[in-house]
Coordinates of C-alpha atoms and ligand atoms in Angstrom, one line a residue:
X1345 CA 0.0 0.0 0.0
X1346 CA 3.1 2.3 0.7
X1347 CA 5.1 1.1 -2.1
X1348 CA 6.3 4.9 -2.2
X1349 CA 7.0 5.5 1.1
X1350 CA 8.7 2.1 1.9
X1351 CA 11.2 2.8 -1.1
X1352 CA 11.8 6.2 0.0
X1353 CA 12.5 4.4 3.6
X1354 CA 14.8 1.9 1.9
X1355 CA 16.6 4.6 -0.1
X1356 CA 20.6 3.9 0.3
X1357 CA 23.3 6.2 1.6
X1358 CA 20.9 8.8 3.2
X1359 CA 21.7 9.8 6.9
X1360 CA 20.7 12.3 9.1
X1361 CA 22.8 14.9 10.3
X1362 CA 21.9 14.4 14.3
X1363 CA 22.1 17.5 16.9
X1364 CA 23.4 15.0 19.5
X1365 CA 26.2 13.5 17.4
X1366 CA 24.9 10.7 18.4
X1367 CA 26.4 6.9 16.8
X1368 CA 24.2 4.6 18.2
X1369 CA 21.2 5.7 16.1
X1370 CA 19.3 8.0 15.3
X1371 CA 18.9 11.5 17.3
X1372 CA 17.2 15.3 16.7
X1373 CA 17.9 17.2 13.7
X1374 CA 18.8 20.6 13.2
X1375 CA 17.1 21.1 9.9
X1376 CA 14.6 18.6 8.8
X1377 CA 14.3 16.0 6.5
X1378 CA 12.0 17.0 3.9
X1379 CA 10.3 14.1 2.4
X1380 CA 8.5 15.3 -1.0
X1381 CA 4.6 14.6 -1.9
X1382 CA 6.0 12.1 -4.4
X1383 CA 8.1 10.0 -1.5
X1384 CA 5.3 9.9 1.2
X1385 CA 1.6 8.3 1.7
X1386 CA 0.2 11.1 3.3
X1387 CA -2.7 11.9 1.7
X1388 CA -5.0 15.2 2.0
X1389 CA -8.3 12.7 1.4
X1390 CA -7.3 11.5 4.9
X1391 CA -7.5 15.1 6.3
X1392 CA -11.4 16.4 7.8
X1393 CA -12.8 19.1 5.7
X1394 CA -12.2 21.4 8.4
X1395 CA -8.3 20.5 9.3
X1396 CA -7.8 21.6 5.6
X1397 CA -9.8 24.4 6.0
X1398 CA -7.6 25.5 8.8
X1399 CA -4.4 25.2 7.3
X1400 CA -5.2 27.0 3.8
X1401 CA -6.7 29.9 6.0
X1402 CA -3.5 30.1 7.6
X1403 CA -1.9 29.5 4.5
X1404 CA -3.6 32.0 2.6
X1405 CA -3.3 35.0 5.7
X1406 CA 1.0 34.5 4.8
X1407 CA 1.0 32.3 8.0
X1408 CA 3.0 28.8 8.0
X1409 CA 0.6 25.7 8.5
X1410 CA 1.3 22.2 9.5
X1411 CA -0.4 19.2 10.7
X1412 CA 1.3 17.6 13.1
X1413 CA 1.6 15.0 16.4
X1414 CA -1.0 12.0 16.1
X1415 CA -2.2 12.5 12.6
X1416 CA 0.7 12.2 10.4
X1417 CA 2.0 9.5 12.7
X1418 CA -1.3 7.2 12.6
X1419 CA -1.5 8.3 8.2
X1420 CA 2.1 7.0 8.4
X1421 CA 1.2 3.8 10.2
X1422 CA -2.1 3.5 7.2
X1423 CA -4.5 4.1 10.5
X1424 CA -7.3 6.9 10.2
X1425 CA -6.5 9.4 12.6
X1426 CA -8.6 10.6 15.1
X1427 CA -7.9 14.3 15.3
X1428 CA -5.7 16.9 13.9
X1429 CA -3.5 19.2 15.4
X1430 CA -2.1 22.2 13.6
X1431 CA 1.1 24.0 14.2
X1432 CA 2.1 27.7 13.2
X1433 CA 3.9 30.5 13.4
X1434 CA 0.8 32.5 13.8
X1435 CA 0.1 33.6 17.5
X1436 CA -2.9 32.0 19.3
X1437 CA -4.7 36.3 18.7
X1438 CA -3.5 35.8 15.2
X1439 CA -5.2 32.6 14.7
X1440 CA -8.2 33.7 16.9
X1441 CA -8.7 37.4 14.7
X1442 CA -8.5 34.6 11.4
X1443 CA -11.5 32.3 12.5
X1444 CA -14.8 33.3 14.2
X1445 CA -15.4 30.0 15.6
X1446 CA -12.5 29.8 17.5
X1447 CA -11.4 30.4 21.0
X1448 CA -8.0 30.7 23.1
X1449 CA -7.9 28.4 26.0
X1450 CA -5.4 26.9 28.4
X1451 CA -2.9 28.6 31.0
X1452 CA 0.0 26.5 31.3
X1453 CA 0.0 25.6 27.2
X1454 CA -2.4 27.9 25.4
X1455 CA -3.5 26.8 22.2
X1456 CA -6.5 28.1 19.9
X1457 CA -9.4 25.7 19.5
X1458 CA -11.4 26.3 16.0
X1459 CA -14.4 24.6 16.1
X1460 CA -16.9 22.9 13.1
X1461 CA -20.1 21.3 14.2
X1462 CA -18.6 18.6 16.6
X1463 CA -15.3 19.0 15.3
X1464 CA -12.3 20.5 16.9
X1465 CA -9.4 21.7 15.9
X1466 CA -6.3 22.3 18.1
X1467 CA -4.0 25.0 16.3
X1468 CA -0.6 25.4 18.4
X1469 CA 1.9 28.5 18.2
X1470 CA 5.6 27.0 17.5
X1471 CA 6.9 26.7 21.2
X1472 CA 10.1 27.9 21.6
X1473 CA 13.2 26.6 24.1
X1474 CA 11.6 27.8 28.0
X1475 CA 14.7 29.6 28.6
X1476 CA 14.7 31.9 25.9
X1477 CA 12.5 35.0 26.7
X1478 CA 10.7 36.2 23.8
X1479 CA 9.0 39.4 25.3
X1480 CA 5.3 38.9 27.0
X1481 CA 4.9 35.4 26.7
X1482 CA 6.8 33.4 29.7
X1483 CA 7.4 29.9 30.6
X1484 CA 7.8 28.6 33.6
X1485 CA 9.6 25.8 35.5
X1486 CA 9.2 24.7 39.3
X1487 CA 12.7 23.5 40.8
X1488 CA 12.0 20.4 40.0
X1489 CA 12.0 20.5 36.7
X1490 CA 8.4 20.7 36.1
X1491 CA 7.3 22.7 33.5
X1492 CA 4.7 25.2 35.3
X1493 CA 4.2 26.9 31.5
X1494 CA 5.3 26.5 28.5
X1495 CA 3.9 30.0 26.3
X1496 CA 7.3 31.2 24.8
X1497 CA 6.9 31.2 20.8
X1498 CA 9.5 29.8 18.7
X1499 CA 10.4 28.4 15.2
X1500 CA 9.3 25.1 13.7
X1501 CA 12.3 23.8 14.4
X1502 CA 12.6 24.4 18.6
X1503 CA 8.6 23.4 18.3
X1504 CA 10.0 19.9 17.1
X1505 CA 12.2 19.5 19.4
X1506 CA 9.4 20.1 22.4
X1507 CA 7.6 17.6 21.4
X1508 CA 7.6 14.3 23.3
X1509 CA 8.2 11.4 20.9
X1510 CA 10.1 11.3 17.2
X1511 CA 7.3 9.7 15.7
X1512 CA 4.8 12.6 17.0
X1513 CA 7.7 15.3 15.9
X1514 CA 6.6 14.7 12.2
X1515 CA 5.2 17.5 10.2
X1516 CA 2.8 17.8 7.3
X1517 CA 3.3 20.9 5.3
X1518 CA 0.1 22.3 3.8
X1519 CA 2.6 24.6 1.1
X1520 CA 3.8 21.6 -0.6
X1521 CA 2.5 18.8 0.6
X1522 CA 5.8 17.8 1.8
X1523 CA 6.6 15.8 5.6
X1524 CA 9.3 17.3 7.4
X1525 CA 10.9 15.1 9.8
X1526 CA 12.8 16.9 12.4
X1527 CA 14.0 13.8 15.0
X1528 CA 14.3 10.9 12.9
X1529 CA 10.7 10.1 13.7
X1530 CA 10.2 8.2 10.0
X1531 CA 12.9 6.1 11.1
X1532 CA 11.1 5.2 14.5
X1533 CA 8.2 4.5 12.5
X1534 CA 9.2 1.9 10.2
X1535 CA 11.3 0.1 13.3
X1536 CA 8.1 0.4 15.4
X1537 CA 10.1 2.2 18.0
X1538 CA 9.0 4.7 20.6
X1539 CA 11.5 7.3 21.8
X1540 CA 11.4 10.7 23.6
X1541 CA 12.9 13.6 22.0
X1542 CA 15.9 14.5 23.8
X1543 CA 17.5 13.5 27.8
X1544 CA 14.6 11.4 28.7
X1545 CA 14.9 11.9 32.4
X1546 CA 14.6 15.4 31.6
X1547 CA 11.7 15.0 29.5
X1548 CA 9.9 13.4 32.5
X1549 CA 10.8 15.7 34.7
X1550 CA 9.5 19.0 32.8
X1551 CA 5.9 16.6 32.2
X1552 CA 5.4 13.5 33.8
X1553 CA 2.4 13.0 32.1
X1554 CA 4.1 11.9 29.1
X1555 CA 5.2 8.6 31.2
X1556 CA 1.6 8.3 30.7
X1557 CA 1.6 9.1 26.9
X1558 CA 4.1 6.6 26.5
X1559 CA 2.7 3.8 27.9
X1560 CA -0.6 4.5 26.1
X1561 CA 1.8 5.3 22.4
X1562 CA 3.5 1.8 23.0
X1563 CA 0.1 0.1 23.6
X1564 CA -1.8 1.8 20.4
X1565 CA 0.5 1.8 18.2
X1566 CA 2.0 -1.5 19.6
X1567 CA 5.5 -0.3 19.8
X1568 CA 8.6 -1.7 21.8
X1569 CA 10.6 1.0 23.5
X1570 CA 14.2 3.0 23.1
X1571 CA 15.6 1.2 26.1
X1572 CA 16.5 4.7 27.1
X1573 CA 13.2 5.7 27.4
X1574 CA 11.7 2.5 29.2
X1575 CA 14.7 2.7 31.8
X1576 CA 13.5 6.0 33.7
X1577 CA 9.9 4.7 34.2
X1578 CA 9.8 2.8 37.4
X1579 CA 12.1 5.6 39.3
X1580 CA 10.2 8.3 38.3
X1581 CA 6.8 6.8 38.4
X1582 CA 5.9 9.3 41.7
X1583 CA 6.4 12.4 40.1
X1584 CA 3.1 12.2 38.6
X1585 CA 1.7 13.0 41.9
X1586 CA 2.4 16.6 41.3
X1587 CA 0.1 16.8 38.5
X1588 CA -2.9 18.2 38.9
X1589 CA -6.2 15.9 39.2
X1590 CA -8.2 17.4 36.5
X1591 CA -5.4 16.6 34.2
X1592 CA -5.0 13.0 35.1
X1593 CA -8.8 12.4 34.5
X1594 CA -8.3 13.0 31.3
X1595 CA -5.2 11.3 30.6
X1596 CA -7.3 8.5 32.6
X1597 CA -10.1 8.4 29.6
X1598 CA -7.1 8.6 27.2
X1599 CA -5.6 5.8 28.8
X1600 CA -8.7 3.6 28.7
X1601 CA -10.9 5.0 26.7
X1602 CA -8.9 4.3 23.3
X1603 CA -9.0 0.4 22.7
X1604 CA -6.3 -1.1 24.5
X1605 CA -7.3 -0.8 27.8
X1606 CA -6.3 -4.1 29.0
X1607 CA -2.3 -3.7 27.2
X1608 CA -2.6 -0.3 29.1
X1609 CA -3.5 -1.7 32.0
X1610 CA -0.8 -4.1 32.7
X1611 CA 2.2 -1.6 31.4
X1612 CA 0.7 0.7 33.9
X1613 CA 1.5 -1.7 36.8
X1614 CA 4.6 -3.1 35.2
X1615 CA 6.2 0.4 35.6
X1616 CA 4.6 1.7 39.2
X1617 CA 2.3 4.4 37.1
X1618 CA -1.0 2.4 38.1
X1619 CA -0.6 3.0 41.4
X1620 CA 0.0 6.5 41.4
X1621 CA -3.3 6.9 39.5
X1622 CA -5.3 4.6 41.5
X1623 CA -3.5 4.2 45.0
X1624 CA -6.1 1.9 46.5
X1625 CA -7.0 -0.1 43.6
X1626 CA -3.1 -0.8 43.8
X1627 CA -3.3 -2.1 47.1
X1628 CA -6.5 -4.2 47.4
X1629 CA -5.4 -6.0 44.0
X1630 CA -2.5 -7.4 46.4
X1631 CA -5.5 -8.4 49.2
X1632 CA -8.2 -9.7 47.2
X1633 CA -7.9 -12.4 44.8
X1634 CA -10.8 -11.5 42.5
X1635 CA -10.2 -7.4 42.2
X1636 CA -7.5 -7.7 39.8
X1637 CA -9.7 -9.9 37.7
X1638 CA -12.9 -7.6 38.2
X1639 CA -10.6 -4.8 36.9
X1640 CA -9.3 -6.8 33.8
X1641 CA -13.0 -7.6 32.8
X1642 CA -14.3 -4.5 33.2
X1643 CA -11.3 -3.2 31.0
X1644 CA -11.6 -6.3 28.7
X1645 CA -15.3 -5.3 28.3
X1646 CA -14.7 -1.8 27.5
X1647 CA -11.9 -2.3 24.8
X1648 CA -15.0 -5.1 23.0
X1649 CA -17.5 -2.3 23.3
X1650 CA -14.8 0.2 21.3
X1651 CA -14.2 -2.1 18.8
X1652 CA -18.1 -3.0 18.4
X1653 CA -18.3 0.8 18.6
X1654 CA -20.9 0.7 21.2
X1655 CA -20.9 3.8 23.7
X1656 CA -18.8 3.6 26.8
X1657 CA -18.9 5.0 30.2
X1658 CA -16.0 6.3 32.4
X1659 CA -18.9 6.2 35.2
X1660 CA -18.6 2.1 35.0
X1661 CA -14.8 2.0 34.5
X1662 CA -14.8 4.2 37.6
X1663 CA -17.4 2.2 39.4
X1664 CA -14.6 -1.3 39.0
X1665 CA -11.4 0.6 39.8
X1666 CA -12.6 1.8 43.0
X1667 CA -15.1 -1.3 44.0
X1668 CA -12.6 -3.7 45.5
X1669 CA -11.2 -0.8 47.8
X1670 CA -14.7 0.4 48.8
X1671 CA -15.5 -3.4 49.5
X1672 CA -12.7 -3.2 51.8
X1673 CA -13.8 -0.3 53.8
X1674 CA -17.4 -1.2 54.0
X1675 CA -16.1 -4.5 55.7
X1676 CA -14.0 -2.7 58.1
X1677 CA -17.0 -0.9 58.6
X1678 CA -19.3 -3.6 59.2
X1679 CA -17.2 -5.0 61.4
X1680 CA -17.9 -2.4 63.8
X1681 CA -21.1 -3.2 64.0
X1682 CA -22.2 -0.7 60.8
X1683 CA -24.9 -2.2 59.0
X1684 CA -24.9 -3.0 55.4
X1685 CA -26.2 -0.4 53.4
X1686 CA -24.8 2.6 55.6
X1687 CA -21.4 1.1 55.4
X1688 CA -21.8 0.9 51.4
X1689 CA -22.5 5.4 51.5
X1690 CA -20.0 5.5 54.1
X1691 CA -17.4 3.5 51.9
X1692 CA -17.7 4.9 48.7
X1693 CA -17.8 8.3 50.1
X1694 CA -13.9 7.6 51.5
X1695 CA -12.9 6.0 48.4
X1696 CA -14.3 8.8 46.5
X1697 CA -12.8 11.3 48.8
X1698 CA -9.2 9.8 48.4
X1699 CA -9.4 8.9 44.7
X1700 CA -9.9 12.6 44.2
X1701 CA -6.3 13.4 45.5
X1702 CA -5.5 11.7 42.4
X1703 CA -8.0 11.5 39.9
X1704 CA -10.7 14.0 39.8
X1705 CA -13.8 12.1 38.8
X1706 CA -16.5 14.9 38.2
X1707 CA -20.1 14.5 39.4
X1708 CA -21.4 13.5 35.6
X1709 CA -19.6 10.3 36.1
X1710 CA -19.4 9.9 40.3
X1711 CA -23.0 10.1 40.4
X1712 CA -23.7 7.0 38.1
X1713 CA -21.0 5.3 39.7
X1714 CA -22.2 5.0 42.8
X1715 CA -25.7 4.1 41.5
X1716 CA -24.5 1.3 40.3
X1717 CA -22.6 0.1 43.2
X1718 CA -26.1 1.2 45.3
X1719 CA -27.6 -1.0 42.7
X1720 CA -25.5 -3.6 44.2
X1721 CA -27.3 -4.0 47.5
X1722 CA -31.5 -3.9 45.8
X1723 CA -29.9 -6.6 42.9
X1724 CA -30.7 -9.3 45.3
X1725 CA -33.6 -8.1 46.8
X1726 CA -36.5 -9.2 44.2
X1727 CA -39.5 -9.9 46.4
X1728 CA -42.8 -8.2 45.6
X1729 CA -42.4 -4.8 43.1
X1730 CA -38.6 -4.7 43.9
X1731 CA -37.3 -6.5 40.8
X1732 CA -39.5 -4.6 39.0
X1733 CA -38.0 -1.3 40.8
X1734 CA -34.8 -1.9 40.3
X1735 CA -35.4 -3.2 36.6
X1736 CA -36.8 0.6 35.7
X1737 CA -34.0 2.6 37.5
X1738 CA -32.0 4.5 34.6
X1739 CA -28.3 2.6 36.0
X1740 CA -29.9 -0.6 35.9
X1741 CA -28.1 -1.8 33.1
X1742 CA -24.7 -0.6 34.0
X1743 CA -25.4 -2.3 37.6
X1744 CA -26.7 -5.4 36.0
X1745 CA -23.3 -5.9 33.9
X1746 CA -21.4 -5.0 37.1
X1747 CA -23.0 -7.6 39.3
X1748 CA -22.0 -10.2 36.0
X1749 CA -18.4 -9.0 36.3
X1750 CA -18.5 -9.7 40.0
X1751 CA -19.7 -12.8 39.7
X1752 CA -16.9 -13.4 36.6
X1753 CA -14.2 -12.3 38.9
X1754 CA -15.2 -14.3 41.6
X1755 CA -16.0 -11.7 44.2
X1756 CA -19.8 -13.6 44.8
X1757 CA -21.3 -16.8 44.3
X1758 CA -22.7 -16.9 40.3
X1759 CA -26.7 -17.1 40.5
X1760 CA -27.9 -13.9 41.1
X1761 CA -26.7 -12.5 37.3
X1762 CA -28.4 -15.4 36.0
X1763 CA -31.8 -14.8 37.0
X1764 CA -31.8 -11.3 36.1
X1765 CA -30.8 -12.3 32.7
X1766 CA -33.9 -14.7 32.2
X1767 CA -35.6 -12.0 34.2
X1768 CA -35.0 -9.2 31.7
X1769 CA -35.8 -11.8 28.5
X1770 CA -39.0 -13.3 30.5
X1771 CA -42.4 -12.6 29.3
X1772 CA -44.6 -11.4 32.0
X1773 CA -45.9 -14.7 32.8
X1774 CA -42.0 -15.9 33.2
X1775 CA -41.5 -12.6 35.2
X1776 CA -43.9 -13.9 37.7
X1777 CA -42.7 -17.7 37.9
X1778 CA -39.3 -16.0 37.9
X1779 CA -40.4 -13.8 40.9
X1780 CA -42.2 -16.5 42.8
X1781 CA -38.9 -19.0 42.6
X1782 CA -36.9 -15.6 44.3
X1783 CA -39.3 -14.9 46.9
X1784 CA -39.2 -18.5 47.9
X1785 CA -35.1 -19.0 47.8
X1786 CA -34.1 -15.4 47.8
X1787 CA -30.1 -16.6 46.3
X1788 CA -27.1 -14.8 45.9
X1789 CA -27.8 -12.2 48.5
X1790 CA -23.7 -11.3 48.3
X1791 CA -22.7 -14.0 49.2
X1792 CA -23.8 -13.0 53.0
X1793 CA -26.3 -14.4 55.6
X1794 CA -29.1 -13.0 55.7
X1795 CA -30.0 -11.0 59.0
X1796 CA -33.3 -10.5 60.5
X1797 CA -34.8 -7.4 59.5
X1798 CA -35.7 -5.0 62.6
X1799 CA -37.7 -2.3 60.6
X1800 CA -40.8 -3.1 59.1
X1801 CA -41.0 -3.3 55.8
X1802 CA -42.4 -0.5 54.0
X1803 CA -45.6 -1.3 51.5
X1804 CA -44.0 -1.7 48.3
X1805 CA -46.7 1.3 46.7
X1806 CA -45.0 3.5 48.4
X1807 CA -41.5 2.6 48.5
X1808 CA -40.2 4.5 45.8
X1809 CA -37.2 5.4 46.6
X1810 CA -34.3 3.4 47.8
X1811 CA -34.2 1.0 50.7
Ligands
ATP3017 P1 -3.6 11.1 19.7 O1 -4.3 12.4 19.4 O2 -3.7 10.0 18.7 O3 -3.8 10.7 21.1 P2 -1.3 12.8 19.5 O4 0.2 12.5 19.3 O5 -1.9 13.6 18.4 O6 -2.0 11.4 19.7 P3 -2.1 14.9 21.3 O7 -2.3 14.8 22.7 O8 -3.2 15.1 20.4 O9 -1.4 13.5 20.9 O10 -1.0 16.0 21.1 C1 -0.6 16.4 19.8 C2 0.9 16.6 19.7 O11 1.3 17.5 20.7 C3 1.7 15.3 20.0 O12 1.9 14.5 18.9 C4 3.0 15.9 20.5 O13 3.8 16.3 19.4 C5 2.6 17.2 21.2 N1 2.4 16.9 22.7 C6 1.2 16.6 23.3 N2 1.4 16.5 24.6 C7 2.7 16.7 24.8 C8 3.5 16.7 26.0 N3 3.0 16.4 27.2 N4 4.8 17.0 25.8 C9 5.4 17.3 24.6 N5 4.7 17.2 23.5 C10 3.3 17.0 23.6
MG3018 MG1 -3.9 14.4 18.4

């Protein structure tokens, strides 16, 4: 399919002039390779309308306009990619004054969204070297080496070099249709290889987050990495505790969100990153037999429903990273004499409360989450109208699968998922059997012993709301 490009690839005698002078392989370059229409498979018919229409405005105001990052990487690879990022020389007021549907956001990296229907595009000034001072626009680093800001303009060329990996240092020019390739990122390409741009431990340090990007580049694209950029990992797995939660939920959906959930998943752990992310997931997996499992399902589960492209929910993979630590508590609870369904509120509340140290979960997906593990205490209860209750509460479905994966995982005894599968397929005259057969054997109540009830029990007419 890339005849072209492979030959180009296979062309004799051509070598990079590196920055780093490195021999091993390849490094950064000081002036790009320019890799012609004729020599690439980059095509504009994989570009959106509006990515074009971005780059010829900017084109045609005297700006330069290139794609860059994830889209000429994933053309490269022959995958559609899945957004498109722009880089110029134009400043994010320039860009704003040139489209109408546009809008400057961001602090610490501000960047110019232009927006079509559903469709956004992220349009980034060339970032220059953080130590240069290039008038208003500042960046800022902590002592550590965190990179607080990062708003000081620059030329294509220092923009290349800021960018995390090779293969996402490849740019698309929209004058000639030609790829520049500024850090021997074609070359990392074809060899399948992922490597940071520059000192890696550096690169870290400035944004841990891209420890993050890596792991989720290597599992996409299924990639081996430099050795150079795998070695740093495990050490500096904690800084990533300095990064704010809001920006870790989203790297969280990235991570999980994109396919390879379960390939994530277990690099995550491999290099200390999970448990930075989810602290007390980390720590019941090494307590309770089935919460790794549980996890792997519910990650299993999600990358099927991408690939079946059925909608997902960061509620539910919420809900099954936190579950096994807020089973924990709840017992601990209990055990002081707490009953049941007061030590489930009071559990998930602490779980919530600590997760959000790490991860900020906001209320759109909290509040679904712990409906379904509420949902978790009234799926065993079936006699009279409850089965039919808990059958017409809007989570219902997300709780139902959750109870299947619990039962999967080995958390309860299987049963209870069961019925509520012939329960949901039943005709109403199965409903009723099915209901009658509960009421008289009342299974899989989690697994516990049933303790005599103290309260009456309210008339089910009026017991709307949750018991
Ligand atoms: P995808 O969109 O497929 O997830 P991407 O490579 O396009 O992958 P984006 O998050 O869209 O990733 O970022 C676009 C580009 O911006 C990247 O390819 C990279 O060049 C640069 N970039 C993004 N985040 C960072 C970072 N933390 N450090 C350095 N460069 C970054
Ligand atoms: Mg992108």
């Amino acid at each position: 399919m890339f005849k072209g490009f492979t030959r180009f690839l296979q062309r004799p005698g051509e070598r990079l002039k590196t920055l780093l002078g490195s021999q091993e392989g390849p490094g950064e370059s000081a002036s790009p390779r320019i890799i012609a229409r004729e020599d690439h498979p980059v095509s504009r018919k994989l570009f959106s309308d509006a990515a074009l229409k971005v780059l010829y405005r900017l084109h045609n105001a005297g700006f330069d306009a290139y794609l860059v990052g994830g889209c000429i990487r994933d053309s490269l690879l022959g995958r559609v990619p899945k957004d498109f990022d722009v880089a110029t020389d134009a400043t994010p007021e320039q860009i704003r004054d040139l489209f109408r549907n546009s809008r400057i956001i961001g602090r610490r990296f501000r960047i110019v969204h232009v927006r079509f229907g559903r469709e956004v595009i992220e349009v980034t000034t060339f970032r220059g070297r953080p130590g240069d001072d290039h008038g208003e626009h500042i960046a800022h680093q902590s002592e550590q080496g965190l990179l607080l800001r990062d708003n000081v303009w620059g030329s294509i060329g220092e923009d290349a070099l800021r960018r995390d990996f090779t293969v996402n240092a490849l740019y698309y020019n929209i004058a000639d249709f030609s790829i520049h390739d500024w850090a021997n990122g074609v070359h990392d390409i074809e060899s399948r290889t992922l490597r940071l741009i520059g000192d890696p431990e550096t690169r870290y340090r400035e944004d841990p987050v891209r420890m993050l990007r890596a792991i989720r580049f290597a599992a996409k694209l299924d990639f081996r990495f430099d050795p150079k950029t795998e070695a740093p990992l495990r050490d500096m797995a904690p800084l990533l505790l300095q990064i704010p939660p809001a920006r870790l939920f989203d790297e969280a959906l990235k991570l999980f969100l994109a396919g390879h959930a379960v390939d994530t998943f277990h690099a995550l752990r491999e290099y200390g990153l999970f448990a930075m992310l989810f602290p007390e997931a980390d720590e019941a997996m090494a307590q309770l037999p089935w919460a790794e499992p549980l996890i792997e399902q519910a990650l299993a589960n999600t990358d099927a429903r991408i690939r079946e492209e059925r909608p997902v929910t960061p509620a539910f993979l919420f809900a099954a990273m936190l579950w096994p630590g807020v089973t924990q508590r709840m017992a601990a609870l209990q055990n002081e004499g707490m009953p049941a369904i007061p030590a489930l509120q009071a559990a998930s509340q602490q779980a919530v409360t600590r997760q959000l140290q790490h991860i900020s979960i906001p209320k759109r997906f909290s509040l679904p989450m712990r409906d379904i593990w509420d949902l978790q205490q009234r799926l065993p209860k079936r006699r009279g109208a409850r089965a039919l209750q808990t059958r017409d509460h809007p989570r219902f479905r997300a709780a139902y699968d959750f109870l299947l994966l619990r039962e999967q995982a080995g958390e309860i005894e299987p049963g209870l998922g069961q019925w509520w599968t012939a329960f949901q397929q039943a005709d109403e005259h199965e409903q009723h059997r099915l209901l009658a057969k509960a009421g008289s054997e009342a299974p899989g109540n989690s697994g516990r012993k049933r303790r005599p009830r103290k309260r009456n029990r309210r008339p089910s007419s009026t017991s709307g709301q949750r018991d």
